[in-house]
Every structure is written in C-alpha cells, then in structure tokens.
Amino acid sequence: MAEGRDNTVLRFENVSVAFDDVLALDKVSFVLERGESRVVLGTAGSGKTTLLKTAVGLIRPDSGRVELLGHDISKMEESELYDLRSRVGILFQEVGLFDSLTVEENVAYPLRNQHTRQAVNSDLREQVVEALRFVELEHTLDKFPSELSGGMRRRVGIARAVVTAPDVVLYDSPTAGLDPITAYTIMGLLIKERDIRNAATVMVTHRYQDGQLLANFRYNPQAGEIEPASRNGSRADLRTKFMVLQEGRLVFEGVQEELEASTDPYVSKFVRR
Amino acid sequence: MLDFLKPPIQTFQDFFLLAGRALRTLPRRPHYGDDISLQMDMIGVGSVPIVLLVGFFSGAVMALQMSRALAQYGATGQVGQIVAITLVRELGPVLTSLLVAGRVGSGIASELGSMKVTEQIDAMRALGTDPVQKLVKPRLTATAFTLPLLTIIADFVGMVGGYLMAVPVLSLTTGAQYWNNAYRSLEYNDITQGLLKPFLFAIIIALVGCYYGLRTTGGTQGVGRATTQAVVVASIWIFVTNLMVTRIFVNL
C-alpha cells in the first residue's frame, strides 16, 4: 500500500509471534490511524511489550503482516527498517537510556545519528534543550542517567522519543513502578505530546487509570496543563480506543464505554481497579 | 546423533553473518567518524603503556636467553639479528595481540554485553540506528588500524630492550653491531608478515568481542560470561591464525 493513500499509521493483520513454542501474540489484528490514541491493557506476560516491539520490527512476526507508515515491515530487511524507525518514537519500559552518555547526548542521539537526519550542531543543542524543556528537565543537560530518579529517567526517555517529532509514539508502561504523583506528571506529558502535535499514540499499560487519563484529558496550551476534555462530564473522545490482551490474544477492542460495559470476567477486572 | 555439533556450527555461522554484515557496512554511510576517533584513542593510545612494557621486557629476556645459547657457538654478535627476527615475526604481533585481546576484546564484549542486557541495543535499533554500523564498525576499524601500529611500537621497544640487555648489561656485542645486525637481518617477508598478522588478529579481536557482546543474555552474569568467552576465543583464534599465516610465509 502506498504511503499517504489513507490515514493508517499502523496495521496488524493476524500477527502471531512465538517464543520457544509459546505464543506471545496470537493472530492479533488492529488498525491505528493518524491522530488516534490506543491504550493496550493486559497483565504481565500478556504480550504487550511484544506487540510494541513487533510494531517497529524489533521482533519479527512468525505469521501475519505488520504495516507501519504504509510499509509492510514483516518483509523488510533490518537495514531497510532503520530509516522507517526514525519516524517512530518509542519509550521502553526500562527506558533504555545510554548510560555512558549525558542527558544532552542521549536526547541528541537520534538527531545526530539517524541516517535520514543531517542535524547541524548549532541547531542540535537548541532542539535538545527544547525537548528537555518539554519534559521540564532542561537543567539536567550534563547529568548522567544514573544521577536521575526513575521518574526523571522516564521523562528524559520521553524527550528522546519525541525530539524528532515522530509520526507515531509508542510507550511501554510509562508509569510502571512510579508513585501516583510522578505517574500523573508522566501521563500529562504523554497527553501534551499527543495534543500539541496530533501524533498517533500507542500506550501499553496495566493501569486502567492511565488509559482513563489519556481518553478523557486534553492539554490546554493557555493554562499549560491538562484538564478534563469535556467540562460537562460527557466523555467526548472516540479517538482513544482500548485494547485488552490476554495471553497474546486480543480479547477486546473498543472505546471506554464499551470497555466499562464489558461482561467478560478478564476484561472487567481492569476496569474494576 | 550429531546434535552436539549444532551449537558450535550455529555459533560459527552467526559469527560469520555478523562479520559479513560488519564488512558490508564499511563503505556505507553514515561513518560515525567521532566514534572511530574515540575508539582509536581508547584502543590504540590506551594500550600504549602496556605494549611498551611488554615489548621492552620480551626483547630484554630474548637477549638474555640467547646470550647463553649463542655463547656456546661463539656467535654472541648475532644477538641483534635473533632479537629482531623473533620480535618482528612472532613475539611482537602475538604478544601485542594477546594483550590487546585481554584488554580491548574484553572491554568491547563487556560494554556491548551491558548495553544488550539493559535494552540499550534495542533502543539503538528503535531509534533508527544500526548497532553494527554504530558499534561494530568503529571498533573494527579502530582496532584494525591501531593494532599494527602498536605492534610496530612493541617491536621497536623490544629491540631497545634487547640492546640494553645485550650491550650495556651483558657486553655481548657493540651497539653498532647490534643495530646493524638487527637492521640487515630483516627482510620484506618479515616485515609483511609482522604487519599482516596484527591486522588479521585485530579483525579477530574486534569481531569476536562484538559478537559475544551483542549476543549476551542472562544479566550481569551473562556479561561476565561473554567477556571471558571473548578473550578465550579470540586468543585461540590468534594462535590458529598465527600458525596458518606463518605456514604461508615460511614457504615464500
């Protein structure tokens, strides 16, 4: 499919991935469109991280088809994937910051090293500072990741993921292991990034409240903070969909009302939390 | 029945696949010049002190050992020749490479291994950069360029060590005769194999280090295992390759 013919950013068609005969993803199919948000819920080991890694070709599907930004990546060579990946932002669960580089070098990494980008050094610092200002960490330029707290590392990871203004951003459990206040700050940044640039967003999490925030809150540029999307209490945003994974199978896909109305015992467990 | 052969053959195949990919990336952009310079500094300049020490002592001990053997034949004047030939053909390349395998091969394996187990390699791939191009190519280029230079330093310092032992300490010969003998005994064949060997050993050290680093699994223990394997395997291949290269040059 030629790029730009439709709004599809990411498409999974019957994707299965197995590790040593155990299915991590079992015939998963879904479509993510430009400007859309997707919250993927699931317990530990349900295939959430595998789904994200498969989406950018870090893991190859055993069967099925993955289409990223109009390209069928299941058939592409690893060397062909790098340029495509430079249009995707990804935050790993363990963040994956380069521990021997400073915060500034970490955030500058995609700008300086991606083949498709020829960042001029003078612009580079400006872009890096801007990305770090976005996550309110512009004062940590010269620090090493080991000198930062867990929440700060996540925020640097977000800055690095979005510094190239990617078309789609994938977040792997961005709030896992954080206190509620820091988790709320991180979610605020995700919402801000999504609303400022209208980037397609996939967030994998086991916390329903993160999904609720993504679905029901908007970034208000005037106030500089997030606020409920609709003040009259009605949930307005149908552009945020929820998916639930159970042992690699996609057992639910729909908007928040449908999720809350689900009678499936596994699916409803997430909502009750 | 032959299942036990599968793992080593698989390792061999994976290693050559990585080597092939690394060699294919050599002419391909981007070249990451900063990383190559940094690695040359760490691998090359960083190894100079230890190479000086080893070169000096191996030359000196060579002269000392030879002093008795040569005295039996009344040929102590030939000490310069023996020190020069053994150093340039064998001791210089092999000892320098073994030291660099220990120092640099282990460093490469542990650095890349730690990056692998902390998802940094995956992050690198996800950020649109090829780990082979970004990590393997600079290390391979830097080692292949600096190891022959380090060997030249080791050879020269070894001859100085041999001189200090043979002339001022043992008075086996005169300084002029020592250096004249050493210089005249070396042929193009010796110099060629003396430089080809460290070049080949460098490729082995860098690629084996990168290979074991990039396939590390099992946390910190895995990093330790990868480091040990990199040094052991690189050292074995240095000896095997040394024998093969020597066999070819002996017949020339």
Short mmCIF file of C-alpha atoms in Angstrom, two decimals:
data_model
loop_
_atom_site.label_atom_id
_atom_site.label_comp_id
_atom_site.label_asym_id
_atom_site.label_seq_id
_atom_site.Cartn_x
_atom_site.Cartn_y
_atom_site.Cartn_z
CA MET A 1 0.00 0.00 0.00
CA ALA A 2 1.43 3.34 -0.99
CA GLU A 3 2.12 5.76 1.82
CA GLY A 4 -0.34 8.59 2.16
CA ARG A 5 -3.23 6.87 0.42
CA ASP A 6 -5.02 6.61 3.72
CA ASN A 7 -4.55 7.64 7.30
CA THR A 8 -3.32 4.30 8.55
CA VAL A 9 -0.23 4.58 10.69
CA LEU A 10 -0.02 1.03 11.98
CA ARG A 11 -1.84 -2.09 10.85
CA PHE A 12 -1.60 -5.59 12.34
CA GLU A 13 -3.15 -8.40 10.28
CA ASN A 14 -3.34 -11.79 12.03
CA VAL A 15 0.07 -11.28 13.61
CA SER A 16 1.45 -14.20 15.62
CA VAL A 17 4.75 -14.27 17.47
CA ALA A 18 6.06 -17.32 19.34
CA PHE A 19 8.99 -17.74 21.71
CA ASP A 20 10.04 -21.38 22.13
CA ASP A 21 6.61 -22.69 21.11
CA VAL A 22 4.79 -20.31 23.48
CA LEU A 23 2.59 -17.84 21.63
CA ALA A 24 3.31 -14.28 22.77
CA LEU A 25 0.93 -12.83 20.18
CA ASP A 26 -1.87 -14.94 18.72
CA LYS A 27 -3.45 -13.68 15.48
CA VAL A 28 -3.67 -10.07 16.59
CA SER A 29 -5.31 -7.64 14.17
CA PHE A 30 -5.98 -3.92 14.58
CA VAL A 31 -5.58 -0.64 12.76
CA LEU A 32 -4.24 2.62 14.20
CA GLU A 33 -4.96 5.81 12.31
CA ARG A 34 -3.28 9.18 12.28
CA GLY A 35 -4.14 11.25 15.37
CA GLU A 36 -5.62 8.26 17.15
CA SER A 37 -4.65 7.01 20.61
CA ARG A 38 -4.61 3.42 21.64
CA VAL A 39 -4.41 2.06 25.18
CA VAL A 40 -3.30 -1.57 25.36
CA LEU A 41 -4.19 -3.22 28.66
CA GLY A 42 -3.03 -6.61 29.82
CA THR A 43 -1.47 -8.47 32.69
CA ALA A 44 2.27 -9.16 32.87
CA GLY A 45 3.21 -11.64 30.16
CA SER A 46 0.11 -10.99 28.08
CA GLY A 47 2.18 -9.85 25.08
CA LYS A 48 2.01 -6.06 25.49
CA THR A 49 5.72 -5.38 25.09
CA THR A 50 5.97 -7.96 22.28
CA LEU A 51 3.20 -6.08 20.48
CA LEU A 52 5.13 -2.79 20.66
CA LYS A 53 8.42 -4.37 19.60
CA THR A 54 6.70 -6.15 16.71
CA ALA A 55 5.17 -2.84 15.62
CA VAL A 56 8.62 -1.42 14.88
CA GLY A 57 10.19 -4.64 13.62
CA LEU A 58 12.40 -5.28 16.66
CA ILE A 59 10.65 -8.66 16.80
CA ARG A 60 9.63 -10.35 13.55
CA PRO A 61 6.19 -11.96 13.35
CA ASP A 62 6.09 -15.71 12.72
CA SER A 63 2.97 -15.22 10.66
CA GLY A 64 0.72 -12.34 9.64
CA ARG A 65 1.52 -8.89 8.38
CA VAL A 66 2.62 -5.66 10.10
CA GLU A 67 2.30 -2.42 8.21
CA LEU A 68 4.00 0.66 9.63
CA LEU A 69 3.52 4.06 7.97
CA GLY A 70 2.45 2.41 4.75
CA HIS A 71 5.28 -0.14 4.56
CA ASP A 72 4.91 -3.87 5.05
CA ILE A 73 7.71 -4.28 7.59
CA SER A 74 7.27 -8.02 8.02
CA LYS A 75 9.06 -8.48 4.69
CA MET A 76 11.67 -5.72 5.04
CA GLU A 77 15.34 -6.31 5.74
CA GLU A 78 16.66 -4.97 9.06
CA SER A 79 18.83 -2.47 7.19
CA GLU A 80 15.78 -1.06 5.40
CA LEU A 81 13.92 -0.60 8.68
CA TYR A 82 16.23 1.99 10.25
CA ASP A 83 15.00 4.92 8.18
CA LEU A 84 11.40 3.98 8.85
CA ARG A 85 12.04 3.66 12.58
CA SER A 86 13.44 7.16 12.64
CA ARG A 87 9.84 8.32 12.11
CA VAL A 88 8.66 6.47 15.22
CA GLY A 89 9.25 7.46 18.83
CA ILE A 90 9.44 4.69 21.39
CA LEU A 91 9.77 4.68 25.16
CA PHE A 92 10.84 1.32 26.59
CA GLN A 93 9.68 0.06 29.96
CA GLU A 94 13.29 0.15 31.20
CA VAL A 95 13.72 3.41 29.24
CA GLY A 96 16.94 2.18 27.57
CA LEU A 97 18.89 5.42 28.05
CA PHE A 98 22.56 5.13 27.08
CA ASP A 99 24.18 5.11 30.50
CA SER A 100 27.58 6.30 29.32
CA LEU A 101 26.11 9.36 27.60
CA THR A 102 24.86 12.51 29.31
CA VAL A 103 21.21 13.52 29.22
CA GLU A 104 22.01 16.01 26.45
CA GLU A 105 23.83 13.37 24.38
CA ASN A 106 21.00 10.91 24.94
CA VAL A 107 18.35 13.29 23.68
CA ALA A 108 20.59 14.41 20.81
CA TYR A 109 21.27 10.79 19.83
CA PRO A 110 18.51 10.36 17.24
CA LEU A 111 19.22 13.78 15.72
CA ARG A 112 22.93 13.15 15.46
CA ASN A 113 22.93 9.52 14.41
CA GLN A 114 19.94 8.84 12.23
CA HIS A 115 20.90 8.38 8.63
CA THR A 116 18.00 10.47 7.36
CA ARG A 117 18.81 13.44 9.55
CA GLN A 118 21.69 15.79 8.96
CA ALA A 119 21.30 17.93 12.06
CA VAL A 120 23.63 20.90 12.16
CA ASN A 121 25.38 21.11 15.51
CA SER A 122 24.16 24.62 16.32
CA ASP A 123 20.52 23.63 15.78
CA LEU A 124 21.07 20.46 17.67
CA ARG A 125 21.52 21.96 21.10
CA GLU A 126 18.50 24.18 20.61
CA GLN A 127 16.34 21.20 19.67
CA VAL A 128 17.65 19.16 22.59
CA VAL A 129 17.02 21.95 25.10
CA GLU A 130 13.53 22.42 23.66
CA ALA A 131 12.77 18.70 24.01
CA LEU A 132 14.07 18.73 27.57
CA ARG A 133 12.09 21.86 28.36
CA PHE A 134 9.02 19.97 27.17
CA VAL A 135 9.59 17.44 29.96
CA GLU A 136 10.77 20.20 32.34
CA LEU A 137 14.28 18.83 32.68
CA GLU A 138 16.32 21.43 30.81
CA HIS A 139 18.55 21.85 33.87
CA THR A 140 19.84 18.26 33.67
CA LEU A 141 21.76 18.55 30.38
CA ASP A 142 25.13 17.49 31.79
CA LYS A 143 23.91 14.81 34.15
CA PHE A 144 24.26 11.08 33.52
CA PRO A 145 21.17 8.83 33.62
CA SER A 146 22.43 7.16 36.81
CA GLU A 147 22.22 10.54 38.58
CA LEU A 148 18.50 10.87 37.87
CA SER A 149 15.47 9.42 39.66
CA GLY A 150 13.28 6.80 37.97
CA GLY A 151 10.65 9.37 37.02
CA MET A 152 13.24 11.76 35.62
CA ARG A 153 14.76 8.96 33.53
CA ARG A 154 11.32 8.25 32.06
CA ARG A 155 10.94 11.94 31.23
CA VAL A 156 14.33 12.01 29.51
CA GLY A 157 13.21 8.88 27.64
CA ILE A 158 10.08 10.74 26.51
CA ALA A 159 12.19 13.73 25.40
CA ARG A 160 14.41 11.40 23.37
CA ALA A 161 11.39 9.65 21.85
CA VAL A 162 9.73 12.86 20.69
CA VAL A 163 12.73 15.06 19.82
CA THR A 164 12.47 14.08 16.16
CA ALA A 165 8.74 14.92 16.03
CA PRO A 166 7.78 11.36 15.05
CA ASP A 167 4.53 10.41 13.28
CA VAL A 168 3.72 7.81 15.90
CA VAL A 169 4.86 7.40 19.51
CA LEU A 170 4.84 4.06 21.35
CA TYR A 171 5.03 3.99 25.14
CA ASP A 172 5.75 0.79 27.04
CA SER A 173 4.32 1.00 30.57
CA PRO A 174 5.34 4.65 31.04
CA THR A 175 4.11 4.77 34.65
CA ALA A 176 5.19 1.33 35.87
CA GLY A 177 6.80 1.43 39.28
CA LEU A 178 6.25 5.17 39.82
CA ASP A 179 4.43 6.93 42.63
CA PRO A 180 0.97 8.33 41.77
CA ILE A 181 2.14 11.95 41.53
CA THR A 182 5.05 11.20 39.19
CA ALA A 183 2.81 8.86 37.19
CA TYR A 184 0.31 11.70 36.76
CA THR A 185 3.13 14.02 35.59
CA ILE A 186 4.25 11.43 33.03
CA MET A 187 0.69 10.96 31.77
CA GLY A 188 0.38 14.73 31.48
CA LEU A 189 3.44 14.75 29.22
CA LEU A 190 2.01 11.99 27.03
CA ILE A 191 -1.24 13.90 26.64
CA LYS A 192 0.64 17.16 25.96
CA GLU A 193 2.77 15.50 23.27
CA ARG A 194 -0.26 13.91 21.66
CA ASP A 195 -2.34 17.10 21.64
CA ILE A 196 0.35 19.54 20.57
CA ARG A 197 1.50 17.51 17.58
CA ASN A 198 -1.51 15.28 16.98
CA ALA A 199 0.82 12.27 16.84
CA ALA A 200 -0.67 8.78 16.84
CA THR A 201 -0.07 7.27 20.27
CA VAL A 202 0.05 3.69 21.49
CA MET A 203 0.39 3.22 25.22
CA VAL A 204 0.84 -0.17 26.77
CA THR A 205 -0.05 -0.35 30.46
CA HIS A 206 -1.61 -2.49 33.13
CA ARG A 207 -3.14 0.54 34.86
CA TYR A 208 -6.65 1.44 33.73
CA GLN A 209 -6.41 4.92 35.27
CA ASP A 210 -3.61 5.81 32.79
CA GLY A 211 -5.96 4.89 29.95
CA GLN A 212 -8.72 6.92 31.52
CA LEU A 213 -6.46 9.98 31.65
CA LEU A 214 -5.41 9.54 28.02
CA ALA A 215 -9.03 9.17 26.91
CA ASN A 216 -10.59 11.96 28.95
CA PHE A 217 -7.99 14.67 29.37
CA ARG A 218 -6.71 17.29 26.97
CA TYR A 219 -3.75 19.61 27.08
CA ASN A 220 -4.72 23.25 27.45
CA PRO A 221 -1.93 25.33 25.88
CA GLN A 222 -3.20 28.56 27.51
CA ALA A 223 -3.16 27.14 31.02
CA GLY A 224 -0.12 24.97 30.29
CA GLU A 225 -1.68 21.97 31.97
CA ILE A 226 -4.02 19.08 31.27
CA GLU A 227 -7.72 19.33 32.02
CA PRO A 228 -10.82 17.19 31.50
CA ALA A 229 -11.71 17.03 27.80
CA SER A 230 -15.30 17.94 28.40
CA ARG A 231 -16.38 20.07 31.30
CA ASN A 232 -19.97 18.86 31.24
CA GLY A 233 -18.77 15.39 32.17
CA SER A 234 -19.58 13.59 28.94
CA ARG A 235 -16.74 11.60 27.55
CA ALA A 236 -16.08 13.08 24.19
CA ASP A 237 -13.07 11.44 22.71
CA LEU A 238 -13.76 8.47 20.50
CA ARG A 239 -10.27 8.76 19.09
CA THR A 240 -8.91 6.90 22.09
CA LYS A 241 -9.59 3.20 21.89
CA PHE A 242 -8.80 0.48 24.37
CA MET A 243 -7.48 -2.97 23.60
CA VAL A 244 -7.11 -5.81 26.07
CA LEU A 245 -4.59 -8.62 25.59
CA GLN A 246 -4.92 -11.98 27.28
CA GLU A 247 -2.12 -14.49 26.78
CA GLY A 248 -1.32 -12.99 23.39
CA ARG A 249 -4.90 -12.83 22.16
CA LEU A 250 -6.72 -9.58 21.55
CA VAL A 251 -9.87 -10.15 23.62
CA PHE A 252 -11.31 -6.64 23.49
CA GLU A 253 -11.15 -3.59 21.25
CA GLY A 254 -13.40 -0.58 21.69
CA VAL A 255 -14.00 2.78 23.34
CA GLN A 256 -14.14 3.39 27.08
CA GLU A 257 -17.93 2.95 27.41
CA GLU A 258 -17.74 -0.43 25.73
CA LEU A 259 -14.84 -1.45 27.95
CA GLU A 260 -16.72 -0.45 31.09
CA ALA A 261 -19.82 -2.26 29.88
CA SER A 262 -17.94 -5.46 29.10
CA THR A 263 -19.10 -8.52 31.00
CA ASP A 264 -16.01 -10.58 30.16
CA PRO A 265 -14.50 -11.52 33.53
CA TYR A 266 -10.89 -10.85 32.42
CA VAL A 267 -11.66 -7.54 30.70
CA SER A 268 -13.83 -6.20 33.51
CA LYS A 269 -11.04 -6.85 36.04
CA PHE A 270 -9.05 -3.96 34.59
CA VAL A 271 -11.99 -1.55 34.90
CA ARG A 272 -12.77 -2.51 38.49
CA ARG A 273 -9.32 -1.42 39.54
CA MET B 1 23.04 -38.28 16.68
CA LEU B 2 25.14 -35.33 15.62
CA ASP B 3 23.04 -32.90 17.64
CA PHE B 4 26.03 -31.99 19.78
CA LEU B 5 27.57 -30.33 16.72
CA LYS B 6 24.65 -27.96 16.28
CA PRO B 7 25.60 -25.26 18.84
CA PRO B 8 29.21 -24.77 17.66
CA ILE B 9 28.14 -24.73 14.00
CA GLN B 10 25.38 -22.26 14.84
CA THR B 11 27.90 -20.04 16.67
CA PHE B 12 30.29 -20.24 13.74
CA GLN B 13 27.53 -19.33 11.30
CA ASP B 14 26.27 -16.43 13.43
CA PHE B 15 29.80 -15.13 13.79
CA PHE B 16 30.37 -15.12 10.05
CA LEU B 17 26.99 -13.48 9.47
CA LEU B 18 28.00 -10.66 11.84
CA ALA B 19 31.43 -10.43 10.19
CA GLY B 20 29.76 -10.23 6.77
CA ARG B 21 27.38 -7.51 7.93
CA ALA B 22 30.23 -5.57 9.53
CA LEU B 23 32.33 -5.72 6.38
CA ARG B 24 29.36 -4.69 4.22
CA THR B 25 28.79 -1.61 6.38
CA LEU B 26 32.41 -0.43 5.96
CA PRO B 27 31.84 1.61 2.79
CA ARG B 28 28.25 2.53 3.70
CA ARG B 29 27.27 5.87 5.22
CA PRO B 30 26.99 7.08 7.96
CA HIS B 31 30.58 6.51 9.08
CA TYR B 32 30.44 7.90 12.64
CA GLY B 33 33.91 9.45 12.47
CA ASP B 34 33.71 10.67 16.07
CA ASP B 35 33.16 7.13 17.31
CA ILE B 36 36.10 5.84 15.25
CA SER B 37 38.40 8.54 16.71
CA LEU B 38 37.16 7.81 20.22
CA GLN B 39 37.75 4.08 19.81
CA MET B 40 41.22 4.67 18.32
CA ASP B 41 42.05 6.71 21.39
CA MET B 42 40.69 4.10 23.80
CA ILE B 43 42.02 1.05 21.97
CA GLY B 44 45.21 2.45 20.47
CA VAL B 45 46.50 5.21 22.73
CA GLY B 46 45.12 3.49 25.81
CA SER B 47 47.11 0.33 25.05
CA VAL B 48 50.46 2.09 24.52
CA PRO B 49 51.78 1.86 28.12
CA ILE B 50 51.19 -1.87 28.45
CA VAL B 51 52.54 -2.53 24.95
CA LEU B 52 55.71 -0.58 25.83
CA LEU B 53 56.21 -2.66 28.95
CA VAL B 54 55.62 -5.99 27.29
CA GLY B 55 57.70 -5.10 24.24
CA PHE B 56 60.61 -3.96 26.36
CA PHE B 57 60.67 -6.99 28.63
CA SER B 58 60.18 -9.55 25.88
CA GLY B 59 63.11 -8.05 23.91
CA ALA B 60 65.30 -7.97 27.01
CA VAL B 61 64.51 -11.53 28.04
CA MET B 62 65.07 -12.70 24.47
CA ALA B 63 68.61 -11.23 24.53
CA LEU B 64 69.22 -12.74 27.96
CA GLN B 65 68.09 -16.23 26.90
CA MET B 66 70.06 -16.07 23.69
CA SER B 67 73.23 -14.95 25.44
CA ARG B 68 73.88 -18.49 26.75
CA ALA B 69 72.84 -20.30 23.60
CA LEU B 70 74.87 -18.06 21.33
CA ALA B 71 77.93 -18.19 23.63
CA GLN B 72 78.12 -21.97 23.03
CA TYR B 73 78.75 -21.29 19.35
CA GLY B 74 80.78 -18.15 19.87
CA ALA B 75 78.12 -16.21 17.99
CA THR B 76 77.09 -13.68 20.61
CA GLY B 77 77.48 -10.94 17.98
CA GLN B 78 74.34 -12.30 16.27
CA VAL B 79 72.10 -11.38 19.21
CA GLY B 80 70.69 -8.32 17.37
CA GLN B 81 69.59 -10.48 14.46
CA ILE B 82 67.85 -13.04 16.64
CA VAL B 83 66.05 -10.45 18.74
CA ALA B 84 64.90 -8.54 15.65
CA ILE B 85 63.62 -11.55 13.73
CA THR B 86 61.79 -13.17 16.64
CA LEU B 87 60.21 -9.90 17.63
CA VAL B 88 59.09 -8.79 14.20
CA ARG B 89 57.87 -12.18 13.02
CA GLU B 90 56.38 -13.67 16.16
CA LEU B 91 56.68 -12.13 19.59
CA GLY B 92 55.69 -8.59 18.62
CA PRO B 93 52.46 -9.46 16.77
CA VAL B 94 51.39 -12.35 19.01
CA LEU B 95 52.17 -10.84 22.41
CA THR B 96 50.74 -7.44 21.49
CA SER B 97 47.60 -9.05 20.08
CA LEU B 98 47.13 -11.29 23.11
CA LEU B 99 47.44 -8.29 25.39
CA VAL B 100 45.03 -6.27 23.30
CA ALA B 101 42.65 -9.26 23.22
CA GLY B 102 42.73 -9.23 27.02
CA ARG B 103 42.40 -5.50 27.36
CA VAL B 104 40.30 -4.45 24.40
CA GLY B 105 38.42 -7.64 23.44
CA SER B 106 37.14 -7.98 26.99
CA GLY B 107 36.27 -4.27 27.09
CA ILE B 108 34.29 -4.47 23.87
CA ALA B 109 32.43 -7.62 24.98
CA SER B 110 31.54 -6.26 28.41
CA GLU B 111 30.48 -2.83 27.09
CA LEU B 112 28.28 -4.23 24.36
CA GLY B 113 27.07 -7.01 26.66
CA SER B 114 25.95 -4.50 29.29
CA MET B 115 24.21 -2.47 26.60
CA LYS B 116 22.46 -5.60 25.37
CA VAL B 117 21.13 -6.68 28.77
CA THR B 118 19.89 -3.17 29.61
CA GLU B 119 17.90 -2.85 26.34
CA GLN B 120 20.28 -0.17 25.02
CA ILE B 121 20.94 -2.15 21.82
CA ASP B 122 17.18 -2.46 21.22
CA ALA B 123 16.84 1.27 21.96
CA MET B 124 19.55 1.96 19.40
CA ARG B 125 17.71 -0.09 16.77
CA ALA B 126 14.40 1.51 17.69
CA LEU B 127 15.95 4.97 17.35
CA GLY B 128 16.77 4.20 13.74
CA THR B 129 20.48 3.41 14.04
CA ASP B 130 22.16 0.15 13.07
CA PRO B 131 24.16 -1.27 16.02
CA VAL B 132 26.56 -2.93 13.57
CA GLN B 133 27.24 0.40 11.93
CA LYS B 134 27.28 2.41 15.15
CA LEU B 135 29.09 -0.02 17.46
CA VAL B 136 30.84 -2.76 15.48
CA LYS B 137 32.22 -0.72 12.58
CA PRO B 138 34.07 1.89 14.68
CA ARG B 139 35.57 -0.79 16.94
CA LEU B 140 36.62 -2.95 13.99
CA THR B 141 38.12 -0.01 12.08
CA ALA B 142 39.91 1.36 15.14
CA THR B 143 41.39 -1.99 16.18
CA ALA B 144 42.44 -2.92 12.63
CA PHE B 145 44.19 0.43 12.26
CA THR B 146 45.85 0.69 15.67
CA LEU B 147 46.99 -2.88 16.35
CA PRO B 148 49.63 -2.92 13.55
CA LEU B 149 50.87 0.45 14.87
CA LEU B 150 51.03 -0.89 18.41
CA THR B 151 52.96 -3.88 17.10
CA ILE B 152 55.50 -1.59 15.44
CA ILE B 153 55.96 0.19 18.78
CA ALA B 154 56.32 -3.15 20.61
CA ASP B 155 58.86 -4.39 18.04
CA PHE B 156 60.98 -1.26 18.34
CA VAL B 157 60.86 -1.06 22.13
CA GLY B 158 61.67 -4.78 22.24
CA MET B 159 64.80 -4.18 20.20
CA VAL B 160 65.75 -1.38 22.57
CA GLY B 161 65.22 -3.80 25.49
CA GLY B 162 67.36 -6.39 23.73
CA TYR B 163 70.04 -3.77 23.11
CA LEU B 164 70.11 -2.66 26.76
CA MET B 165 70.47 -6.28 27.88
CA ALA B 166 73.00 -7.30 25.21
CA VAL B 167 75.26 -4.27 25.16
CA PRO B 168 75.44 -2.32 28.45
CA VAL B 169 74.46 -5.20 30.77
CA LEU B 170 75.99 -8.35 29.23
CA SER B 171 78.51 -6.79 26.82
CA LEU B 172 77.76 -9.47 24.22
CA THR B 173 78.44 -7.15 21.32
CA THR B 174 78.86 -3.48 20.43
CA GLY B 175 75.94 -1.16 19.95
CA ALA B 176 76.75 -0.54 16.30
CA GLN B 177 76.98 -4.25 15.57
CA TYR B 178 73.71 -4.96 17.42
CA TRP B 179 71.70 -2.41 15.44
CA ASN B 180 73.47 -3.16 12.17
CA ASN B 181 72.75 -6.88 12.58
CA ALA B 182 69.16 -6.24 13.56
CA TYR B 183 68.56 -3.93 10.62
CA ARG B 184 70.22 -6.10 7.99
CA SER B 185 68.57 -9.32 9.08
CA LEU B 186 65.04 -8.09 8.45
CA GLU B 187 63.61 -8.78 5.01
CA TYR B 188 60.41 -7.63 3.37
CA ASN B 189 58.94 -11.05 4.07
CA ASP B 190 59.43 -10.50 7.83
CA ILE B 191 58.00 -7.00 7.79
CA THR B 192 54.99 -8.08 5.72
CA GLN B 193 54.06 -10.95 7.98
CA GLY B 194 54.86 -8.83 11.02
CA LEU B 195 52.23 -6.30 9.92
CA LEU B 196 49.72 -8.65 8.29
CA LYS B 197 49.43 -10.72 11.46
CA PRO B 198 48.35 -7.89 13.80
CA PHE B 199 45.94 -6.67 11.11
CA LEU B 200 44.26 -10.09 10.96
CA PHE B 201 44.41 -10.52 14.74
CA ALA B 202 42.77 -7.10 15.15
CA ILE B 203 39.84 -8.19 12.99
CA ILE B 204 39.51 -11.34 15.11
CA ILE B 205 39.70 -9.43 18.44
CA ALA B 206 37.16 -6.77 17.45
CA LEU B 207 34.67 -9.09 15.79
CA VAL B 208 34.86 -11.79 18.47
CA GLY B 209 34.44 -9.12 21.19
CA CYS B 210 31.47 -7.58 19.38
CA TYR B 211 29.93 -10.96 18.60
CA TYR B 212 29.98 -12.20 22.20
CA GLY B 213 28.89 -8.78 23.47
CA LEU B 214 25.92 -8.50 21.13
CA ARG B 215 24.62 -11.98 21.88
CA THR B 216 24.82 -11.61 25.66
CA THR B 217 21.87 -12.91 27.63
CA GLY B 218 21.34 -13.54 31.32
CA GLY B 219 22.04 -10.27 33.10
CA THR B 220 25.31 -9.37 34.76
CA GLN B 221 26.41 -12.99 34.95
CA GLY B 222 25.89 -13.19 31.20
CA VAL B 223 28.10 -10.12 30.72
CA GLY B 224 30.88 -11.81 32.71
CA ARG B 225 30.50 -14.97 30.66
CA ALA B 226 30.56 -13.05 27.37
CA THR B 227 33.73 -11.23 28.42
CA THR B 228 35.55 -14.43 29.33
CA GLN B 229 34.43 -16.17 26.15
CA ALA B 230 35.52 -13.23 24.00
CA VAL B 231 39.06 -13.29 25.42
CA VAL B 232 39.43 -17.08 25.31
CA VAL B 233 38.02 -17.49 21.81
CA ALA B 234 39.97 -14.53 20.39
CA SER B 235 43.21 -15.86 21.93
CA ILE B 236 42.66 -19.33 20.47
CA TRP B 237 41.95 -17.89 17.02
CA ILE B 238 45.03 -15.69 17.27
CA PHE B 239 47.18 -18.79 17.77
CA VAL B 240 45.45 -20.74 14.98
CA THR B 241 45.67 -17.84 12.51
CA ASN B 242 49.26 -17.20 13.51
CA LEU B 243 50.18 -20.78 12.62
CA MET B 244 48.41 -20.56 9.26
CA VAL B 245 49.96 -17.22 8.31
CA THR B 246 53.42 -18.38 9.39
CA ARG B 247 52.98 -21.56 7.34
CA ILE B 248 52.24 -19.47 4.25
CA PHE B 249 55.14 -17.05 4.78
CA VAL B 250 57.68 -19.76 5.60
CA ASN B 251 57.18 -21.14 2.10
CA LEU B 252 57.51 -17.78 0.38
#
